[in-house]
GROMACS .gro file of C-alpha atoms in nm:
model
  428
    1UNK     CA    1  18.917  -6.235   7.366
    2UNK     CA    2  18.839  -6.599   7.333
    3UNK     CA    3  18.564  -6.509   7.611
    4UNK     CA    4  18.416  -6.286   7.403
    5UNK     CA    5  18.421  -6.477   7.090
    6UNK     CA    6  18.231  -6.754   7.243
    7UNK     CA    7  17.982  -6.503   7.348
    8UNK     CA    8  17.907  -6.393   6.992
    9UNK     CA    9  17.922  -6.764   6.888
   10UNK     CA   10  17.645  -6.820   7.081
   11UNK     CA   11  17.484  -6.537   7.000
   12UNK     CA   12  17.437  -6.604   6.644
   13UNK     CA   13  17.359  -6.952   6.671
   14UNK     CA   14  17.069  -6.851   6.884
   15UNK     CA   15  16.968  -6.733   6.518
   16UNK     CA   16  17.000  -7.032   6.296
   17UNK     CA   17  16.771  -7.320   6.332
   18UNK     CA   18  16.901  -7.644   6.385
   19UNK     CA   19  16.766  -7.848   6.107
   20UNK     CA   20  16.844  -7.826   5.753
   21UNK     CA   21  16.513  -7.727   5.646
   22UNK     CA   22  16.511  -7.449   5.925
   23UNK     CA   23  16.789  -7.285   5.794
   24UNK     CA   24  16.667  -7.278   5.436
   25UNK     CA   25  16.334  -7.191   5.596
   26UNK     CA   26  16.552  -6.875   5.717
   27UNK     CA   27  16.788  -6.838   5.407
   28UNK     CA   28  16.423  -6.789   5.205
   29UNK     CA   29  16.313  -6.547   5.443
   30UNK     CA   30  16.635  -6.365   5.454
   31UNK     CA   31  16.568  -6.295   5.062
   32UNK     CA   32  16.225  -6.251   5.038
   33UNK     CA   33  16.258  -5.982   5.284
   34UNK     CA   34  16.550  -5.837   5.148
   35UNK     CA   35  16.332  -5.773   4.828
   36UNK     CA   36  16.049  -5.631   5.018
   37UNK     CA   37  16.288  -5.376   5.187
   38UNK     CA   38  16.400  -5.296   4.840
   39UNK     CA   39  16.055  -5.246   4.744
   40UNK     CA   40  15.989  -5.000   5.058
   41UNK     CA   41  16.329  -4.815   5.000
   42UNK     CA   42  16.269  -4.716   4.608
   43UNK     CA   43  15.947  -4.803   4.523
   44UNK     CA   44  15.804  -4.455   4.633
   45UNK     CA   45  16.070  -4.227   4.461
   46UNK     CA   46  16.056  -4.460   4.160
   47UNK     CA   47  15.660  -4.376   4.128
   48UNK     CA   48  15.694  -3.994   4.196
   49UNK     CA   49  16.042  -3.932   4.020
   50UNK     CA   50  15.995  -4.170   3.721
   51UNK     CA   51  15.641  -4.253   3.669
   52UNK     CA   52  15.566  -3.882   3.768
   53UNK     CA   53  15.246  -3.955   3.987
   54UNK     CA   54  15.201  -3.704   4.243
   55UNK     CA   55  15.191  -3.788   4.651
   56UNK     CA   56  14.840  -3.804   4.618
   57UNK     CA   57  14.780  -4.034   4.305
   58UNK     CA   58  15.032  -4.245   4.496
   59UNK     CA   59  14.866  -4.259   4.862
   60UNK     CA   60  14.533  -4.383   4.645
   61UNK     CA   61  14.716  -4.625   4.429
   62UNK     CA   62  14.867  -4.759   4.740
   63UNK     CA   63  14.544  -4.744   4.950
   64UNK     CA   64  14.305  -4.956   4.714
   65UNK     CA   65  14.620  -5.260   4.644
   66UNK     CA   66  14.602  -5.243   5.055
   67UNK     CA   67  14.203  -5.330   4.998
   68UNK     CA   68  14.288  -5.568   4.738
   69UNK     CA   69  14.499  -5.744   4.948
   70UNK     CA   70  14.282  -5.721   5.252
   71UNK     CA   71  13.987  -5.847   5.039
   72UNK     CA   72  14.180  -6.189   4.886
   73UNK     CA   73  14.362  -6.241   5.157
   74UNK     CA   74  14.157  -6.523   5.251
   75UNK     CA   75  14.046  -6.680   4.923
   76UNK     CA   76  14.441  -6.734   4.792
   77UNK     CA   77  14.530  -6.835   5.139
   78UNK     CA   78  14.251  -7.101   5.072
   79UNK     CA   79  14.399  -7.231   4.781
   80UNK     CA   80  14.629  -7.429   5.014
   81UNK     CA   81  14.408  -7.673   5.064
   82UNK     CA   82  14.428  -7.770   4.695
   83UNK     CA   83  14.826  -7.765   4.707
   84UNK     CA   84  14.933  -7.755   5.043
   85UNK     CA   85  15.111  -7.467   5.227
   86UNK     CA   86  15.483  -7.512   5.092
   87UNK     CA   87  15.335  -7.530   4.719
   88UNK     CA   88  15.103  -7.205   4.764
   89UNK     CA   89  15.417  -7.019   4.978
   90UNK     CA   90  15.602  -7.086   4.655
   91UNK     CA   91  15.308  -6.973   4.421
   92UNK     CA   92  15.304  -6.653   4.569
   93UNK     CA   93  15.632  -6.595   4.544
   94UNK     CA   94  15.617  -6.631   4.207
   95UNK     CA   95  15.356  -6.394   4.195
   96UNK     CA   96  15.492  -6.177   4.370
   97UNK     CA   97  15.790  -6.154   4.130
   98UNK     CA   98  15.593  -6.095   3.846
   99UNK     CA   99  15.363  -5.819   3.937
  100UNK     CA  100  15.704  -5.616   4.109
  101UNK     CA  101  15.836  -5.647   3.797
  102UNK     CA  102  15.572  -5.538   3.602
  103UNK     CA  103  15.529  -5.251   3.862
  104UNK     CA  104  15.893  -5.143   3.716
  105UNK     CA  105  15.731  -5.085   3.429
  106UNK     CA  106  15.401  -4.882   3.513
  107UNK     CA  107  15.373  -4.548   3.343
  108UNK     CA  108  15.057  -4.389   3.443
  109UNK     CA  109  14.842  -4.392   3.754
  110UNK     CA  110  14.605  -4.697   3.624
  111UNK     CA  111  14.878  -4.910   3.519
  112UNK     CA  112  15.046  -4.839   3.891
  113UNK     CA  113  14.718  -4.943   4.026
  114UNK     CA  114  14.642  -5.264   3.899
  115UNK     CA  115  14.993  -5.380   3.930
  116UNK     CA  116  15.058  -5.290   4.261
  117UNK     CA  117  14.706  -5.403   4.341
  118UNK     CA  118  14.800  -5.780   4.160
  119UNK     CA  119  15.127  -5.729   4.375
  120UNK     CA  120  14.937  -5.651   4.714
  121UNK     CA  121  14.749  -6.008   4.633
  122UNK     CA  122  15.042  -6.186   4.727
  123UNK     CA  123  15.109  -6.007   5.076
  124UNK     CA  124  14.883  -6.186   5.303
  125UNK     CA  125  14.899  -6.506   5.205
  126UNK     CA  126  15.300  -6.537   5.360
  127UNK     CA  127  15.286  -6.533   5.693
  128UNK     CA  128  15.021  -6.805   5.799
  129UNK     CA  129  15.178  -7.024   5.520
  130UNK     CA  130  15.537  -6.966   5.662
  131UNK     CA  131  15.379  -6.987   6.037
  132UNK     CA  132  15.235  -7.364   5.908
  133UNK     CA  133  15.553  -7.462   5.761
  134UNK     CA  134  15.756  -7.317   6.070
  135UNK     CA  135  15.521  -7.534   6.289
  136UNK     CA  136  15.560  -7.905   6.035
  137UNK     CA  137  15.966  -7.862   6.039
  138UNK     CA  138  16.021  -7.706   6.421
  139UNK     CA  139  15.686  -7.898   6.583
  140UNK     CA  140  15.481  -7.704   6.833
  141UNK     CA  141  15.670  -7.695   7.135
  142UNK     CA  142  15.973  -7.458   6.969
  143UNK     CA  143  15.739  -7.294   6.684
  144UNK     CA  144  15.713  -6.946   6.871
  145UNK     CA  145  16.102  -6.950   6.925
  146UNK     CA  146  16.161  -7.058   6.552
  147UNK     CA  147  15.931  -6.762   6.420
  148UNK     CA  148  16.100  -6.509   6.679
  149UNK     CA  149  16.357  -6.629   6.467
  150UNK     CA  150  16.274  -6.586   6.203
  151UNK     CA  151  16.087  -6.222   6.287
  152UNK     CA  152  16.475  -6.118   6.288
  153UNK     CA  153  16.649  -6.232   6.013
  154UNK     CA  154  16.325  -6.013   5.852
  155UNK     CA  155  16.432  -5.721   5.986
  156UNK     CA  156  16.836  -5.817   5.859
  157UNK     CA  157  16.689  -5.868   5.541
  158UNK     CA  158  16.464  -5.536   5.534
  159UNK     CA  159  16.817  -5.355   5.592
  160UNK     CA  160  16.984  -5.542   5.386
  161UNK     CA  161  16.738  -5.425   5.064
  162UNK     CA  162  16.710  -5.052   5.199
  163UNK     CA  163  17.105  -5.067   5.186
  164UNK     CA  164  17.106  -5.193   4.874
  165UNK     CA  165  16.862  -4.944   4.714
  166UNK     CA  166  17.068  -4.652   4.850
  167UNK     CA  167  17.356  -4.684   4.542
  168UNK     CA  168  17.077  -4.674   4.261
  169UNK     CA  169  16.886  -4.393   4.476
  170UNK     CA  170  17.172  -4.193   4.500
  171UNK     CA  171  17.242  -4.228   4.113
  172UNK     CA  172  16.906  -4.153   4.001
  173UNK     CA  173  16.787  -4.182   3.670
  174UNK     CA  174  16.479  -4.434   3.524
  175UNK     CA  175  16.693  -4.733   3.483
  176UNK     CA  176  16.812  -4.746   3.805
  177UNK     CA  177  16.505  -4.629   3.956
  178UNK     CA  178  16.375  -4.929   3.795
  179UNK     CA  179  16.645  -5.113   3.890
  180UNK     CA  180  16.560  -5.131   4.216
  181UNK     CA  181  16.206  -5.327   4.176
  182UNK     CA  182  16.372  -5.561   3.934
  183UNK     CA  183  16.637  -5.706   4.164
  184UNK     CA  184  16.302  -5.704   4.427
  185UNK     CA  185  16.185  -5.906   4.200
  186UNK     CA  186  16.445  -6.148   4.110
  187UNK     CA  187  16.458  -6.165   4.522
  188UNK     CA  188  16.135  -6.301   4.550
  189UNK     CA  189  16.218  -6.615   4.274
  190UNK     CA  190  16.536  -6.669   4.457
  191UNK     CA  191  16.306  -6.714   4.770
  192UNK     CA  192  16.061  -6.933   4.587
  193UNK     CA  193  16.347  -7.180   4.494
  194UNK     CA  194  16.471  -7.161   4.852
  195UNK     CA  195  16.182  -7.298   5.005
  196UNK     CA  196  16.155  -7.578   4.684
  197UNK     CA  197  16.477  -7.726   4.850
  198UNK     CA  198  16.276  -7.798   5.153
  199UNK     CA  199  16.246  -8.165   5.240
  200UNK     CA  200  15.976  -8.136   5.479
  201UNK     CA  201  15.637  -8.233   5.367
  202UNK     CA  202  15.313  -8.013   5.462
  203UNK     CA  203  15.034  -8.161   5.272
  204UNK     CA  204  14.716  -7.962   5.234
  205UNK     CA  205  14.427  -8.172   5.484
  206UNK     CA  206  14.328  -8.497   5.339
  207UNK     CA  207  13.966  -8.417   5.444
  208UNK     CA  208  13.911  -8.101   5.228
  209UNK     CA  209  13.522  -7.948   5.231
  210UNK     CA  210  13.326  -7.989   4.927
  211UNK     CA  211  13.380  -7.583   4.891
  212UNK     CA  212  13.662  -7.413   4.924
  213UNK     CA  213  13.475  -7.165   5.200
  214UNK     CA  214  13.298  -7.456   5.385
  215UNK     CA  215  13.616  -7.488   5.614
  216UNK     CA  216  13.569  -7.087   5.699
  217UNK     CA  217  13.261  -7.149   5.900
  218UNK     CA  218  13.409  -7.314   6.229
  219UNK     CA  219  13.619  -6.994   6.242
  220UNK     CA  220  13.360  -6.754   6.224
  221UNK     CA  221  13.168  -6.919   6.468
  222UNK     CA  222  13.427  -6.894   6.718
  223UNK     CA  223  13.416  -6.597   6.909
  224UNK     CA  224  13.695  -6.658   7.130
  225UNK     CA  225  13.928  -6.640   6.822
  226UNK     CA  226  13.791  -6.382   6.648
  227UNK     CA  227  13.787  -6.130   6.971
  228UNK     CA  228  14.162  -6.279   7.009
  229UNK     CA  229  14.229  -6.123   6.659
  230UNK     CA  230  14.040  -5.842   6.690
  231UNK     CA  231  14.279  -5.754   7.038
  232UNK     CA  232  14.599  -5.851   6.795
  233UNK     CA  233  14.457  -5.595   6.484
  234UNK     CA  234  14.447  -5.334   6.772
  235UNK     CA  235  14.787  -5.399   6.907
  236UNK     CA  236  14.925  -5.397   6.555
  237UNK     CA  237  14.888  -5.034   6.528
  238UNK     CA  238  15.246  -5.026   6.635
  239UNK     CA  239  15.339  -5.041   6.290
  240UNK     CA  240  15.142  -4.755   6.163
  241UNK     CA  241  15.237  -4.569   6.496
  242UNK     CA  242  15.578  -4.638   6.397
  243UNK     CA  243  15.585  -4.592   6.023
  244UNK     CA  244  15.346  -4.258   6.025
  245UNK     CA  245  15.301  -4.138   6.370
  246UNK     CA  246  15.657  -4.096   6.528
  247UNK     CA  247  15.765  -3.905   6.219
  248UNK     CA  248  15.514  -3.652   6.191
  249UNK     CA  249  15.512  -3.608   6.598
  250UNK     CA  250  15.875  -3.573   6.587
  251UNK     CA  251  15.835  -3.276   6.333
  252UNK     CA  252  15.507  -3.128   6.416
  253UNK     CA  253  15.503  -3.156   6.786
  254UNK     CA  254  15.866  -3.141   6.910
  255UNK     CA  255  16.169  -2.929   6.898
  256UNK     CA  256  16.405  -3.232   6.809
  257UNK     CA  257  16.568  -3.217   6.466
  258UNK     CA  258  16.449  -3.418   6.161
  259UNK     CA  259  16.768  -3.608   6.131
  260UNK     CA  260  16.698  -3.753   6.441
  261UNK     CA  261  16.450  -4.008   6.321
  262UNK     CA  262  16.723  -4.174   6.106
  263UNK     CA  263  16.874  -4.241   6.468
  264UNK     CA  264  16.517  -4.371   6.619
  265UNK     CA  265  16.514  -4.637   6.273
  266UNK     CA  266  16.814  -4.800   6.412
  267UNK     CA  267  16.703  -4.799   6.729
  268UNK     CA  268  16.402  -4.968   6.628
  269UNK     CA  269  16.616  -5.200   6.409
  270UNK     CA  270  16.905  -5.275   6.641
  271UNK     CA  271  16.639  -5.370   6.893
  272UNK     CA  272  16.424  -5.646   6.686
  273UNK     CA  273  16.697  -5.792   6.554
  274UNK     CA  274  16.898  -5.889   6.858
  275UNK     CA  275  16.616  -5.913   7.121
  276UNK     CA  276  16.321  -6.074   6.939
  277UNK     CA  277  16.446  -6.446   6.934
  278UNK     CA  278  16.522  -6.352   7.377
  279UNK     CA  279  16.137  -6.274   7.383
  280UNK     CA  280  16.007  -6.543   7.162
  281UNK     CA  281  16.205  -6.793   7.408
  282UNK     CA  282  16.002  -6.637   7.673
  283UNK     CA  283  15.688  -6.740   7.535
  284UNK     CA  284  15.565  -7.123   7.489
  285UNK     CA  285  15.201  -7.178   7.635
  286UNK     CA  286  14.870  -6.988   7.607
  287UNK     CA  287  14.915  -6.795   7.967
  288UNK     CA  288  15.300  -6.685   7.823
  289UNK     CA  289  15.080  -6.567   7.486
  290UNK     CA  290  14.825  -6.382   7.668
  291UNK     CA  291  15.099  -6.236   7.947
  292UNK     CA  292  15.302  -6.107   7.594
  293UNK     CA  293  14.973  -5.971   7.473
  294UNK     CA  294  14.907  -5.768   7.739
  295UNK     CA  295  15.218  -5.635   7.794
  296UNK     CA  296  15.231  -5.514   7.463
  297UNK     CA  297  14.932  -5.307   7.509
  298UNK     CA  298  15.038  -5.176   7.832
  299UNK     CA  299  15.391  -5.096   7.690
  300UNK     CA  300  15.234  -4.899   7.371
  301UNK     CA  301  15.075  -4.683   7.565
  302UNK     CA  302  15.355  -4.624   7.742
  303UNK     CA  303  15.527  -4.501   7.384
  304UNK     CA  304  15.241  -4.290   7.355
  305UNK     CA  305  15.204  -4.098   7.723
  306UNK     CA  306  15.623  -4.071   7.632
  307UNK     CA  307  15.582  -3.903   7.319
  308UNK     CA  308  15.310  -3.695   7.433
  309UNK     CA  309  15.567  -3.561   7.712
  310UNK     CA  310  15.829  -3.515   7.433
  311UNK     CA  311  15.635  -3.221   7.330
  312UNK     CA  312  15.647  -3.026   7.610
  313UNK     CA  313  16.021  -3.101   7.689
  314UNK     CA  314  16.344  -2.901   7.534
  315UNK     CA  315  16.637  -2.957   7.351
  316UNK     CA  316  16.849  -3.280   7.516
  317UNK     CA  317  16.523  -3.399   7.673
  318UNK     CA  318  16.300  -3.400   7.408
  319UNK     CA  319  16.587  -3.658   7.235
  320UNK     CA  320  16.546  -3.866   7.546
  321UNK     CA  321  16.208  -3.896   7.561
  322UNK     CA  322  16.212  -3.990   7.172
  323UNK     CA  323  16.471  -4.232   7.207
  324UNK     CA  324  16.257  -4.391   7.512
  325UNK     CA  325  15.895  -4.399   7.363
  326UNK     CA  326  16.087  -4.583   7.062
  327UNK     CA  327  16.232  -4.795   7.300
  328UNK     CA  328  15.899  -4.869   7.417
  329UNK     CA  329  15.747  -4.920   7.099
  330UNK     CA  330  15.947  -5.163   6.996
  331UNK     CA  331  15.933  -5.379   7.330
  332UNK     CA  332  15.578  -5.358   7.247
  333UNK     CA  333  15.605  -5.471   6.878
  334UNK     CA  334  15.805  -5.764   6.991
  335UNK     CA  335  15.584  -5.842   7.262
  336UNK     CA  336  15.280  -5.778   7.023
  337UNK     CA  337  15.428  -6.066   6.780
  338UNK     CA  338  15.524  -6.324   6.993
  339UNK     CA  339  15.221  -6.368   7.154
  340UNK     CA  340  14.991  -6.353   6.824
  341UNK     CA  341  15.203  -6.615   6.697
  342UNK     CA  342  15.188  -6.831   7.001
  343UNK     CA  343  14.843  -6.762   7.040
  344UNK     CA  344  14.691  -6.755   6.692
  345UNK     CA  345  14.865  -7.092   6.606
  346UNK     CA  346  14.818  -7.300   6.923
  347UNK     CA  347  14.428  -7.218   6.926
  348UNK     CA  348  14.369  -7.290   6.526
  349UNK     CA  349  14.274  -7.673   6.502
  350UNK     CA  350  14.515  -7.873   6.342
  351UNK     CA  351  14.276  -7.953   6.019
  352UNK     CA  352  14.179  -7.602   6.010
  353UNK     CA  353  14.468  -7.410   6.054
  354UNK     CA  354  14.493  -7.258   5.713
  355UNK     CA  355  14.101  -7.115   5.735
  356UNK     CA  356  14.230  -7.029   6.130
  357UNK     CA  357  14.547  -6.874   6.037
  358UNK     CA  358  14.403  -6.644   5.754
  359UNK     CA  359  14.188  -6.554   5.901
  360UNK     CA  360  14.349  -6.418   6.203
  361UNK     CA  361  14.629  -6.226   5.957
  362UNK     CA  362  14.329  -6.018   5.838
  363UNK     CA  363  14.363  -5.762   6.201
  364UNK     CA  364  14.676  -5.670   6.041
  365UNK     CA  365  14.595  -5.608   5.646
  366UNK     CA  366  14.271  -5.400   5.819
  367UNK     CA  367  14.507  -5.209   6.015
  368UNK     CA  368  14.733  -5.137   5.716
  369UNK     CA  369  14.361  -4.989   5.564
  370UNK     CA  370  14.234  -4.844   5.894
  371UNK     CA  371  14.537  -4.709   6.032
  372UNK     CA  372  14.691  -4.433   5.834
  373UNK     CA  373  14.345  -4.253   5.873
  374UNK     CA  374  14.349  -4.322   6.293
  375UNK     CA  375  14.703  -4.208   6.342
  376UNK     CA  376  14.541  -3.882   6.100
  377UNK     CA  377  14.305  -3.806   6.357
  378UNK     CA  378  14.489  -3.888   6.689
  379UNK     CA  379  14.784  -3.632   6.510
  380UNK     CA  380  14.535  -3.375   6.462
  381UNK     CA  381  14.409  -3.390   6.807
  382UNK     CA  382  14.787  -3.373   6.932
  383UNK     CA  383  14.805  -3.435   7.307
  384UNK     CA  384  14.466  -3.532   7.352
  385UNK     CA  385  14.459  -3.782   7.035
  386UNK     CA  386  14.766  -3.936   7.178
  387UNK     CA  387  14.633  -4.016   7.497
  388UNK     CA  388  14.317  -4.163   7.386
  389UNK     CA  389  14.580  -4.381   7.169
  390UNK     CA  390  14.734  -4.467   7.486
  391UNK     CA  391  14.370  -4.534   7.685
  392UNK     CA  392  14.250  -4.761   7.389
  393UNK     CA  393  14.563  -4.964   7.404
  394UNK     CA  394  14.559  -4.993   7.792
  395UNK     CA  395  14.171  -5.099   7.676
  396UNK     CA  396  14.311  -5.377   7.470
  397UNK     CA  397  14.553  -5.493   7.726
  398UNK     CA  398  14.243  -5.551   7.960
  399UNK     CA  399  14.036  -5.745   7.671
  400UNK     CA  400  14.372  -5.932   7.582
  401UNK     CA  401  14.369  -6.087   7.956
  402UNK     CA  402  14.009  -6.146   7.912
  403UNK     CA  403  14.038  -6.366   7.577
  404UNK     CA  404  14.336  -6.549   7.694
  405UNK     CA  405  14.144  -6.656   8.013
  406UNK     CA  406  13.865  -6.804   7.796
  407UNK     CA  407  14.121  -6.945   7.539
  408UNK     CA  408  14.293  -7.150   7.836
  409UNK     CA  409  13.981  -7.237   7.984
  410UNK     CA  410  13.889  -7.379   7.621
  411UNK     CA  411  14.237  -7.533   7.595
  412UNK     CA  412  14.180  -7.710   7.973
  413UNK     CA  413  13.836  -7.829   7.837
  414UNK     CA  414  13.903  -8.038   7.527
  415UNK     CA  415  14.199  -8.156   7.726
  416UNK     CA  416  14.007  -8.302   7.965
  417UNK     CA  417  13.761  -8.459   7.713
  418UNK     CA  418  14.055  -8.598   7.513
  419UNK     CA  419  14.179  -8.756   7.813
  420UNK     CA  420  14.118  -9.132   7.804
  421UNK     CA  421  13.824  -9.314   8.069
  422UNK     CA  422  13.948  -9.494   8.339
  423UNK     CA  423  13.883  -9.865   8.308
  424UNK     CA  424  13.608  -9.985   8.521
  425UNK     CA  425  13.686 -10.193   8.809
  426UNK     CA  426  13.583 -10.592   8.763
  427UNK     CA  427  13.272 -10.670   8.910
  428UNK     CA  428  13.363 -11.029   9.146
   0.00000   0.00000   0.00000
């Protein structure tokens, strides 16, 4: 017994940070993301049972805040060179709170719209602020392992919310309906004031451009990081793939029954939370980044040639396959994240790592835009959509080893140019 205590001991400490801003840095996360799964679990139903906006008013509403949020993305992420990237992660929380609450009280399609689009303006500004304040309070060397971290106390917290929602779901009614976006909200200050209790100072760059989009340039000028975010928006399809794809393949192309996907969720679940901090200690250089990458790709497409035999297997099978390609999938995601966080943040110069940073989070807001309509087509195609899925992912594991190589060959070159002259010998 005493054997096996230790064992969990050590298990969960592998998921607290050792420093007292780490595990507020964790604590905030754990909140904010607790909100957003309450926002996920009820914000739908609240919108079609209380608002009474149809599927389709809803997919719109939804699909121009994602193009809100994909378009200012990089403007509000800017505005932490004014106040720094703790100040601005605390901003948007703040935000964040205000538009979910006024979202509780949206009564026609327009008002739904605008709010959730004022929401959406706060989405992809969090990560590369979190990523820079991860990297000022756990330094370089253990960043990667902090935000594998921190990737699973996300996925505790996104539970924890859709757990929470269940009670006011089951009751019904507008009030609790609304309910549900209100204690989202209230979430998202609670976060805010978590990360004000951080000690750790990350000033915005002393040497800020004369414009706020002079500091863009650099980034769009380099190729190498741009083609390494282009490879990460590809491999991020996972999440649409995930969200939208595996349903509807489950029901439209197999003979396994709908309850089963409830099963594949925890799979998914069970599976980030307790093996993404074991990847993310995997991972610590550029080669370990681009090795991640590329297995992710290779791995998705594995999910996909899986689910595409799903659908011609029967009964028990077809429940094995499923339960494998999700397996797969969610290797992949891990493997997907680990090395676009390793990646993304050790290539970003230090004095432009918000313009880097922002920029690179923008493959995953277009995906969130792009994807729904891919996964549209590739189910319509069936079997034949699903294995070009598979062949452009394979594709993007190839280009991933491609940009690493150049991003270590650029790493080994401004090493060796930082590296100090040797002193000329004394002429007798």
């Amino acid at each position: 017994m005493s054997g096996f205590s230790n064992a969990l001991r050590r298990l969960l400490g592998s998921y607290i940070l050792p420093s007292r801003d780490g595990r507020l840095i964790v604590a905030a996360v754990v909140v904010y993301a607790t909100g957003s799964g309450l926002y996920l679990a009820g914000g739908t139903v609240f919108l079609v049972k209380a608002v009474g906006l149809s599927t389709a008013q809803v997919g719109t509403g939804l699909t121009v805040a994602g193009l809100a949020g994909f378009l200012t993305t990089v403007p509000v992420s800017m505005l932490a060179r004014r106040f720094g990237p703790l100040q601005l992660l605390r901003m948007v929380q703040v935000w964040r709170a205000a538009w979910l609450a006024a979202l509780a009280f949206a009564d026609n399609v327009w008002t739904f719209t605008l709010f959730a689009s004022l929401f959406m303006i706060s989405q992809g500004p969090v990560l590369p602020m979190v990523q820079l304040v991860v990297g000022a309070v756990a330094g370089e060397r253990d960043q990667t392992k902090s935000l594998g971290v921190i990737g699973s106390v996300s996925n505790v917290g996104m539970c924890l919310g859709a757990l929470a929602a269940a009670p006011f779901l089951s009751l019904g009614g507008v009030w609790m309906l609304r309910s549900i976006l209100l204690i989202g909200a209230l979430c998202c200050v609670a976060s805010a004031g978590l990360f004000g209790l951080l000690h750790v100072r990350v000033a915005a760059p002393a040497d800020r451009p004369a414009r706020w989009h002079s500091g863009l340039l650099p980034v769009l000028r380099d190729r190498r990081y741009l083609a390494l975010t282009t490879v990460n928006g590809v491999l991020f399809l996972h999440t649409v793939l995930f969200g939208i794809g595996l349903p509807l393949w489950l029901v439209q192309s197999t003979d396994a029954p709908p309850g089963l996907l409830s099963g594949l969720i925890t799979v998914n679940t069970v599976l980030a939370i307790t093996l993404q901090v074991h990847f993310a200690k995997r991972v610590g250089d550029s080669r370990g980044g681009t090795r991640a990458l590329r297995g992710a790709g290779v791995t998705l497409a594995a999910s996909s040639l899986v689910l595409v035999a799903s659908s011609y297997a029967h009964a028990w099978l077809t429940i094995t396959l499923l339960v494998v390609a999700t397996i797969l999938l969610t290797c992949g995601e891990m493997l997907q994240a680990v090395g676009g966080w390793e990646l993304s943040y050790r290539h970003a110069p230090p004095d432009l790592r918000t313009e880097y940073l922002s920029v690179f989070s923008l493959g995953g807001a277009a995906v969130g835009i792009v994807g729904p309509v891919l996964l549209a087509v590739v189910l319509e195609l069936r079997t034949s959509g699903m294995v070009a899925l598979a062949a452009l992912f394979l594709l993007t594991a190839a280009a991933a080893t491609v940009v690493g190589a150049r991003l270590r060959h650029a790493e080994r070159h401004d090493a060796l140019e930082q590296e100090p002259e040797p002193d000329e010998p004394a002429v007798a």
